[in-house]
mmCIF file of C-alpha atoms in Angstrom:
data_model
loop_
_atom_site.group_PDB
_atom_site.id
_atom_site.type_symbol
_atom_site.label_atom_id
_atom_site.label_comp_id
_atom_site.label_asym_id
_atom_site.label_seq_id
_atom_site.Cartn_x
_atom_site.Cartn_y
_atom_site.Cartn_z
ATOM 1 C CA MET A 1 0.000 0.000 0.000
ATOM 2 C CA ARG A 2 1.748 3.154 -1.265
ATOM 3 C CA THR A 3 0.490 6.519 -0.073
ATOM 4 C CA ASP A 4 2.053 9.976 -0.464
ATOM 5 C CA GLU A 5 4.768 11.180 -2.788
ATOM 6 C CA ILE A 6 8.322 10.689 -1.601
ATOM 7 C CA PRO A 7 9.646 13.807 0.166
ATOM 8 C CA ALA A 8 13.197 15.087 -0.037
ATOM 9 C CA ILE A 9 15.759 12.370 0.520
ATOM 10 C CA LEU A 10 17.400 12.204 3.951
ATOM 11 C CA PRO A 11 21.159 12.593 3.475
ATOM 12 C CA ARG A 12 23.196 9.692 4.760
ATOM 13 C CA GLU A 13 24.789 11.683 7.584
ATOM 14 C CA VAL A 14 21.326 12.747 8.802
ATOM 15 C CA TRP A 15 19.705 9.321 8.943
ATOM 16 C CA GLU A 16 22.839 7.653 10.312
ATOM 17 C CA ARG A 17 22.915 10.199 13.128
ATOM 18 C CA ARG A 18 19.240 9.505 13.890
ATOM 19 C CA ALA A 19 19.969 5.775 13.867
ATOM 20 C CA ARG A 20 22.862 6.224 16.320
ATOM 21 C CA LEU A 21 20.749 8.379 18.635
ATOM 22 C CA HIS A 22 17.940 5.819 18.588
ATOM 23 C CA LYS A 23 20.289 2.957 19.422
ATOM 24 C CA ARG A 24 21.846 5.006 22.227
ATOM 25 C CA ARG A 25 18.388 5.764 23.599
ATOM 26 C CA VAL A 26 17.126 2.176 23.733
ATOM 27 C CA GLU A 27 20.398 0.622 24.931
ATOM 28 C CA PRO A 28 19.715 1.262 28.665
ATOM 29 C CA TRP A 29 16.401 -0.557 28.290
ATOM 30 C CA VAL A 30 17.617 -3.447 26.164
ATOM 31 C CA ALA A 31 21.068 -4.238 27.582
ATOM 32 C CA PRO A 32 19.975 -5.145 31.153
ATOM 33 C CA TYR A 33 17.312 -7.493 29.822
ATOM 34 C CA LEU A 34 19.760 -9.279 27.519
ATOM 35 C CA ASP A 35 22.312 -9.530 30.322
ATOM 36 C CA GLN A 36 19.887 -11.080 32.796
ATOM 37 C CA LYS A 37 18.568 -13.392 30.095
ATOM 38 C CA SER A 38 22.116 -14.639 29.451
ATOM 39 C CA ARG A 39 22.338 -15.423 33.190
ATOM 40 C CA GLN A 40 18.850 -17.002 33.227
ATOM 41 C CA ALA A 41 17.779 -14.334 35.687
ATOM 42 C CA THR A 42 14.355 -12.693 35.767
ATOM 43 C CA HIS A 43 12.912 -9.305 36.633
ATOM 44 C CA PRO A 44 9.260 -9.152 37.757
ATOM 45 C CA VAL A 45 8.748 -5.602 36.483
ATOM 46 C CA TYR A 46 10.674 -5.168 33.231
ATOM 47 C CA ASP A 47 10.530 -8.693 31.741
ATOM 48 C CA PHE A 48 6.899 -8.011 30.897
ATOM 49 C CA LEU A 49 7.986 -5.430 28.317
ATOM 50 C CA PHE A 50 9.958 -8.036 26.359
ATOM 51 C CA GLN A 51 7.894 -11.169 26.963
ATOM 52 C CA TYR A 52 4.244 -10.129 27.044
ATOM 53 C CA TYR A 53 5.107 -7.728 24.235
ATOM 54 C CA SER A 54 6.661 -9.765 21.460
ATOM 55 C CA PHE A 55 8.987 -7.232 19.828
ATOM 56 C CA ARG A 56 12.560 -8.500 20.151
ATOM 57 C CA PRO A 57 15.313 -6.261 21.588
ATOM 58 C CA ALA A 58 17.257 -6.417 18.309
ATOM 59 C CA GLN A 59 14.172 -5.213 16.443
ATOM 60 C CA MET A 60 13.698 -2.334 18.866
ATOM 61 C CA ALA A 61 17.291 -1.197 18.440
ATOM 62 C CA ARG A 62 16.978 -1.139 14.636
ATOM 63 C CA TRP A 63 16.159 2.348 13.368
ATOM 64 C CA SER A 64 13.587 3.056 10.670
ATOM 65 C CA PRO A 65 12.479 6.367 9.152
ATOM 66 C CA GLY A 66 8.946 5.093 8.637
ATOM 67 C CA PRO A 67 7.052 4.973 5.332
ATOM 68 C CA ASN A 68 7.257 7.491 2.509
ATOM 69 C CA VAL A 69 10.699 8.679 3.553
ATOM 70 C CA ALA A 70 13.633 8.147 1.244
ATOM 71 C CA ILE A 71 17.151 7.808 2.612
ATOM 72 C CA GLU A 72 20.489 8.094 0.899
ATOM 73 C CA ALA A 73 22.837 5.123 0.580
ATOM 74 C CA GLU A 74 25.084 3.699 -2.103
ATOM 75 C CA GLN A 75 24.189 0.041 -1.607
ATOM 76 C CA ILE A 76 21.228 -1.756 -0.125
ATOM 77 C CA GLU A 77 23.595 -3.470 2.313
ATOM 78 C CA ASP A 78 24.276 -0.066 3.896
ATOM 79 C CA LEU A 79 20.646 0.299 4.992
ATOM 80 C CA PRO A 80 19.247 -0.585 8.439
ATOM 81 C CA GLY A 81 17.265 -3.794 8.742
ATOM 82 C CA SER A 82 16.621 -6.475 6.177
ATOM 83 C CA PRO A 83 17.467 -5.733 2.516
ATOM 84 C CA LYS A 84 14.030 -7.182 1.696
ATOM 85 C CA SER A 85 12.458 -4.160 3.425
ATOM 86 C CA TRP A 86 13.871 -1.632 0.944
ATOM 87 C CA GLU A 87 13.374 -0.609 -2.656
ATOM 88 C CA ARG A 88 14.898 2.019 -4.927
ATOM 89 C CA ALA A 89 13.353 5.499 -4.815
ATOM 90 C CA GLU A 90 14.899 7.925 -7.268
ATOM 91 C CA ALA A 91 18.380 8.674 -5.870
ATOM 92 C CA GLY A 92 17.731 6.889 -2.565
ATOM 93 C CA TRP A 93 15.897 4.031 -0.901
ATOM 94 C CA ARG A 94 12.513 3.716 0.740
ATOM 95 C CA LEU A 95 10.612 0.983 2.526
ATOM 96 C CA VAL A 96 8.634 -1.374 0.323
ATOM 97 C CA SER A 97 4.864 -1.006 0.350
ATOM 98 C CA PHE A 98 2.959 -2.017 3.475
ATOM 99 C CA PRO A 99 1.296 -5.410 2.853
ATOM 100 C CA SER A 100 -2.184 -4.972 1.398
ATOM 101 C CA ALA A 101 -3.251 -8.193 3.138
ATOM 102 C CA ARG A 102 -3.063 -6.362 6.476
ATOM 103 C CA ARG A 103 -5.591 -3.699 5.497
ATOM 104 C CA GLU A 104 -8.267 -5.243 7.727
ATOM 105 C CA TYR A 105 -5.954 -4.962 10.740
ATOM 106 C CA LEU A 106 -5.247 -1.286 9.948
ATOM 107 C CA GLU A 107 -8.983 -0.566 9.768
ATOM 108 C CA TRP A 108 -9.615 -2.279 13.115
ATOM 109 C CA ALA A 109 -6.687 -0.506 14.792
ATOM 110 C CA ILE A 110 -7.813 2.913 13.542
ATOM 111 C CA ARG A 111 -11.303 2.244 14.867
ATOM 112 C CA PHE A 112 -9.888 1.124 18.238
ATOM 113 C CA LEU A 113 -7.413 3.997 18.615
ATOM 114 C CA GLY A 114 -9.942 6.592 17.531
ATOM 115 C CA THR A 115 -12.699 5.275 19.776
ATOM 116 C CA THR A 116 -10.542 5.007 22.888
ATOM 117 C CA ALA A 117 -9.174 8.509 22.248
ATOM 118 C CA MET A 118 -12.690 9.985 22.226
ATOM 119 C CA ARG A 119 -14.144 7.944 25.107
ATOM 120 C CA GLU A 120 -14.226 9.611 28.517
ATOM 121 C CA PRO A 121 -11.264 8.318 30.588
ATOM 122 C CA ASN A 122 -12.015 6.367 33.752
ATOM 123 C CA PHE A 123 -9.725 6.613 36.785
ATOM 124 C CA CYS A 124 -11.674 4.462 39.248
ATOM 125 C CA CYS A 125 -10.008 1.034 38.974
ATOM 126 C CA PHE A 126 -7.210 1.852 41.479
ATOM 127 C CA GLY A 127 -4.867 -0.660 39.847
ATOM 128 C CA LEU A 128 -6.599 -3.638 41.442
ATOM 129 C CA HIS A 129 -6.045 -5.916 38.433
ATOM 130 C CA GLU A 130 -2.837 -7.372 39.925
ATOM 131 C CA TRP A 131 -4.727 -8.013 43.155
ATOM 132 C CA ALA A 132 -7.476 -9.753 41.189
ATOM 133 C CA MET A 133 -4.854 -12.018 39.609
ATOM 134 C CA VAL A 134 -3.972 -13.513 43.024
ATOM 135 C CA TYR A 135 -7.392 -13.191 44.687
ATOM 136 C CA ARG A 136 -8.286 -16.369 46.622
ATOM 137 C CA GLU A 137 -5.688 -18.359 44.674
ATOM 138 C CA GLU A 138 -2.824 -20.471 46.046
ATOM 139 C CA SER A 139 -0.544 -20.193 43.008
ATOM 140 C CA ILE A 140 0.579 -16.708 41.958
ATOM 141 C CA ARG A 141 2.097 -15.376 38.740
ATOM 142 C CA HIS A 142 5.327 -14.015 40.273
ATOM 143 C CA SER A 143 6.034 -16.969 42.520
ATOM 144 C CA LYS A 144 9.609 -15.842 43.305
ATOM 145 C CA VAL A 145 8.491 -12.439 44.581
ATOM 146 C CA PRO A 146 6.974 -12.166 48.067
ATOM 147 C CA LEU A 147 3.585 -10.613 48.661
ATOM 148 C CA ARG A 148 3.556 -7.584 50.960
ATOM 149 C CA LEU A 149 0.203 -8.596 52.466
ATOM 150 C CA ASP A 150 -1.019 -12.037 53.423
ATOM 151 C CA ARG A 151 -3.694 -13.720 51.335
ATOM 152 C CA SER A 152 -6.569 -12.933 53.665
ATOM 153 C CA ALA A 153 -5.630 -9.235 53.652
ATOM 154 C CA ILE A 154 -5.457 -9.250 49.842
ATOM 155 C CA ALA A 155 -8.902 -10.845 49.676
ATOM 156 C CA SER A 156 -10.258 -8.230 52.092
ATOM 157 C CA VAL A 157 -8.947 -5.392 49.916
ATOM 158 C CA VAL A 158 -10.560 -6.830 46.779
ATOM 159 C CA ASP A 159 -13.813 -7.524 48.623
ATOM 160 C CA SER A 160 -13.927 -3.948 49.954
ATOM 161 C CA GLN A 161 -13.622 -2.338 46.505
ATOM 162 C CA ASN A 162 -15.592 -2.552 43.283
ATOM 163 C CA LEU A 163 -13.600 -4.262 40.540
ATOM 164 C CA LEU A 164 -14.062 -1.951 37.547
ATOM 165 C CA CYS A 165 -11.590 -3.360 35.031
ATOM 166 C CA THR A 166 -12.435 -2.492 31.400
ATOM 167 C CA HIS A 167 -9.421 -4.129 29.701
ATOM 168 C CA PHE A 168 -9.838 -7.714 28.538
ATOM 169 C CA ASP A 169 -6.111 -8.536 28.454
ATOM 170 C CA ALA A 170 -5.936 -7.802 32.182
ATOM 171 C CA PHE A 171 -9.297 -9.383 32.985
ATOM 172 C CA ARG A 172 -8.375 -12.685 31.335
ATOM 173 C CA PHE A 173 -5.658 -13.218 33.985
ATOM 174 C CA PHE A 174 -8.060 -12.692 36.905
ATOM 175 C CA THR A 175 -8.669 -15.680 39.098
ATOM 176 C CA GLU A 176 -12.079 -17.254 38.590
ATOM 177 C CA PRO A 177 -13.512 -15.786 41.835
ATOM 178 C CA ALA A 178 -12.221 -12.322 40.859
ATOM 179 C CA ARG A 179 -13.838 -12.463 37.419
ATOM 180 C CA LYS A 180 -17.194 -12.917 39.105
ATOM 181 C CA CYS A 181 -16.518 -9.771 41.165
ATOM 182 C CA ASN A 182 -15.772 -7.533 38.187
ATOM 183 C CA GLN A 183 -18.526 -5.119 37.258
ATOM 184 C CA THR A 184 -18.505 -6.408 33.670
ATOM 185 C CA THR A 185 -17.678 -9.782 32.153
ATOM 186 C CA LEU A 186 -15.219 -8.790 29.435
ATOM 187 C CA ARG A 187 -14.734 -10.530 26.101
ATOM 188 C CA ARG A 188 -12.144 -10.155 23.356
ATOM 189 C CA GLU A 189 -14.884 -9.229 20.896
ATOM 190 C CA THR A 190 -15.923 -6.164 22.895
ATOM 191 C CA THR A 191 -12.547 -4.465 23.347
ATOM 192 C CA VAL A 192 -13.462 -1.529 21.097
ATOM 193 C CA GLU A 193 -16.660 -0.976 23.099
ATOM 194 C CA MET A 194 -15.019 -1.298 26.541
ATOM 195 C CA ASP A 195 -11.428 0.018 26.425
ATOM 196 C CA GLN A 196 -10.807 3.631 27.404
ATOM 197 C CA SER A 197 -7.814 5.954 27.489
ATOM 198 C CA GLY A 198 -7.561 6.223 31.272
ATOM 199 C CA CYS A 199 -6.651 2.535 31.473
ATOM 200 C CA ILE A 200 -2.980 2.011 32.282
ATOM 201 C CA HIS A 201 -2.819 -1.076 30.038
ATOM 202 C CA VAL A 202 -4.473 0.631 27.085
ATOM 203 C CA ASN A 203 -1.787 3.300 27.271
ATOM 204 C CA MET A 204 0.969 0.711 27.601
ATOM 205 C CA ASP A 205 -0.424 -1.008 24.510
ATOM 206 C CA LEU A 206 0.375 2.014 22.357
ATOM 207 C CA TYR A 207 3.811 0.417 22.178
ATOM 208 C CA ARG A 208 2.220 -2.734 20.729
ATOM 209 C CA PHE A 209 0.429 -0.676 18.085
ATOM 210 C CA CYS A 210 3.800 0.807 17.112
ATOM 211 C CA TYR A 211 5.678 -2.449 16.654
ATOM 212 C CA LYS A 212 2.734 -4.120 14.941
ATOM 213 C CA ILE A 213 3.458 -1.957 11.901
ATOM 214 C CA ALA A 214 7.261 -1.833 12.211
ATOM 215 C CA PRO A 215 9.302 -0.927 10.238
ATOM 216 C CA TRP A 216 6.552 1.248 8.692
ATOM 217 C CA ILE A 217 6.665 3.618 11.656
ATOM 218 C CA GLU A 218 9.421 5.985 12.681
ATOM 219 C CA SER A 219 11.615 4.523 15.404
ATOM 220 C CA GLU A 220 11.533 7.705 17.469
ATOM 221 C CA LEU A 221 7.771 7.242 17.946
ATOM 222 C CA LEU A 222 8.216 3.574 18.803
ATOM 223 C CA ALA A 223 10.794 4.548 21.450
ATOM 224 C CA ASP A 224 8.454 7.196 22.880
ATOM 225 C CA ALA A 225 5.719 4.570 23.211
ATOM 226 C CA PHE A 226 8.098 2.087 24.848
ATOM 227 C CA GLU A 227 9.300 4.709 27.321
ATOM 228 C CA LEU A 228 5.684 5.400 28.277
ATOM 229 C CA ALA A 229 4.972 1.658 28.620
ATOM 230 C CA ARG A 230 8.019 1.263 30.857
ATOM 231 C CA PHE A 231 6.888 4.064 33.162
ATOM 232 C CA ALA A 232 3.345 2.686 33.239
ATOM 233 C CA ARG A 233 4.637 -0.799 34.052
ATOM 234 C CA GLU A 234 6.550 0.584 37.035
ATOM 235 C CA ILE A 235 3.385 2.238 38.361
ATOM 236 C CA ASP A 236 1.422 -0.924 37.624
ATOM 237 C CA MET A 237 3.693 -3.094 39.763
ATOM 238 C CA ARG A 238 4.203 -0.521 42.510
ATOM 239 C CA ALA A 239 0.433 -0.637 43.015
ATOM 240 C CA SER A 240 0.417 -4.448 43.091
ATOM 241 C CA PRO A 241 0.358 -6.602 46.245
ATOM 242 C CA TYR A 242 3.979 -7.709 45.598
ATOM 243 C CA GLN A 243 6.881 -6.586 47.780
ATOM 244 C CA LEU A 244 9.321 -4.882 45.406
ATOM 245 C CA ARG A 245 10.939 -2.343 47.740
ATOM 246 C CA ASP A 246 14.261 -4.215 47.703
ATOM 247 C CA MET A 247 14.332 -3.734 43.924
ATOM 248 C CA GLY A 248 13.831 0.013 44.259
ATOM 249 C CA PHE A 249 10.049 0.188 43.771
ATOM 250 C CA GLU A 250 8.265 1.910 46.623
ATOM 251 C CA PRO A 251 4.725 0.533 46.969
ATOM 252 C CA ILE A 252 1.656 2.555 46.108
ATOM 253 C CA ARG A 253 -0.628 1.366 48.891
ATOM 254 C CA VAL A 254 -3.949 1.231 47.071
ATOM 255 C CA GLU A 255 -5.395 -0.621 50.062
ATOM 256 C CA ILE A 256 -5.699 2.770 51.821
ATOM 257 C CA ALA A 257 -7.297 6.047 50.695
ATOM 258 C CA ASP A 258 -4.009 7.978 50.394
ATOM 259 C CA GLY A 259 -2.558 5.224 48.204
ATOM 260 C CA ARG A 260 -5.594 5.198 45.937
ATOM 261 C CA ALA A 261 -5.318 8.974 45.552
ATOM 262 C CA GLU A 262 -1.631 8.627 44.644
ATOM 263 C CA TYR A 263 -2.465 5.946 42.071
ATOM 264 C CA VAL A 264 -5.118 8.141 40.428
ATOM 265 C CA ARG A 265 -2.644 11.037 40.263
ATOM 266 C CA LEU A 266 -0.059 8.856 38.507
ATOM 267 C CA GLN A 267 -2.696 7.240 36.292
ATOM 268 C CA ARG A 268 -3.714 10.709 35.122
ATOM 269 C CA LYS A 269 -0.064 11.526 34.458
ATOM 270 C CA ILE A 270 0.220 8.447 32.230
ATOM 271 C CA PHE A 271 -2.999 9.454 30.467
ATOM 272 C CA GLU A 272 -1.630 12.938 29.725
ATOM 273 C CA ARG A 273 1.668 11.559 28.450
ATOM 274 C CA ALA A 274 -0.168 9.048 26.273
ATOM 275 C CA ARG A 275 -2.457 11.533 24.497
ATOM 276 C CA PRO A 276 0.102 12.983 22.032
ATOM 277 C CA ILE A 277 1.582 9.518 21.442
ATOM 278 C CA ARG A 278 -1.855 8.080 20.673
ATOM 279 C CA HIS A 279 -2.467 10.955 18.247
ATOM 280 C CA ARG A 280 0.822 10.269 16.446
ATOM 281 C CA VAL A 281 0.234 6.508 16.306
ATOM 282 C CA LEU A 282 -3.275 7.021 14.941
ATOM 283 C CA ALA A 283 -1.888 9.412 12.314
ATOM 284 C CA ALA A 284 0.722 6.808 11.317
ATOM 285 C CA TYR A 285 -1.985 4.156 10.850
ATOM 286 C CA ARG A 286 -4.148 6.507 8.821
ATOM 287 C CA ARG A 287 -1.233 7.320 6.520
ATOM 288 C CA LEU A 288 -0.687 3.630 5.852
ATOM 289 C CA LEU A 289 -4.355 3.074 5.109
ATOM 290 C CA ALA A 290 -4.722 6.147 2.863
#
């Protein structure tokens, strides 16, 4: 799917500098994960960003100008990424056309991103999804990380609050008793109708929307979305019932009123940071579909 006319060609020194800056930016995120993986170590907060999200570290570090941008190079071997991704464009190179077979996905994603952007944000869940994932359950997801409250206290917190989760990909990990406590029974088919931009996971998933169309998206935007997802993940786990203080994560005690107020403040901060990123991602999808 080819859209606009090719703009002026990026000189080699310009795009190579952007590629170096991108690699330098993502290195502090990627290197620790690769190091711990080589030692078969795990991290309960940051592993999520490389395992739940399926974009490989090497792919993240690879710079792309996005579609409809030509870059200067003498040989195709000088270009970033796979040679199969590039084609000649006048005196430079550009990415090959986005696969027409993925048009249906683009249409769905535009509908989802546009709808969630317009829907009134909700800040009433208090991050209780991680609590719902261990509610009245013997086995827990992060079995090597201690809980900061005992199981009866965790159950009391969940029982004392309304579970108002609107995000299916969090809800599907709830324990069976917790699913029955949620205000709505969520289904994959109703994500467009239920998801909203105040949700911490919806804002984290902007990163997924970026890499789903890589390399047809500029790497600087992908890195912005990952940085937001990383910050949101830290807040997510600080509000969880896990004890992560020894790893440098001070708990957000959503079991008390002051903690819930702190969570809402940070959730709003994530929402505000996500708004311009969502706008840029939506614009990138619309360009591909045009």
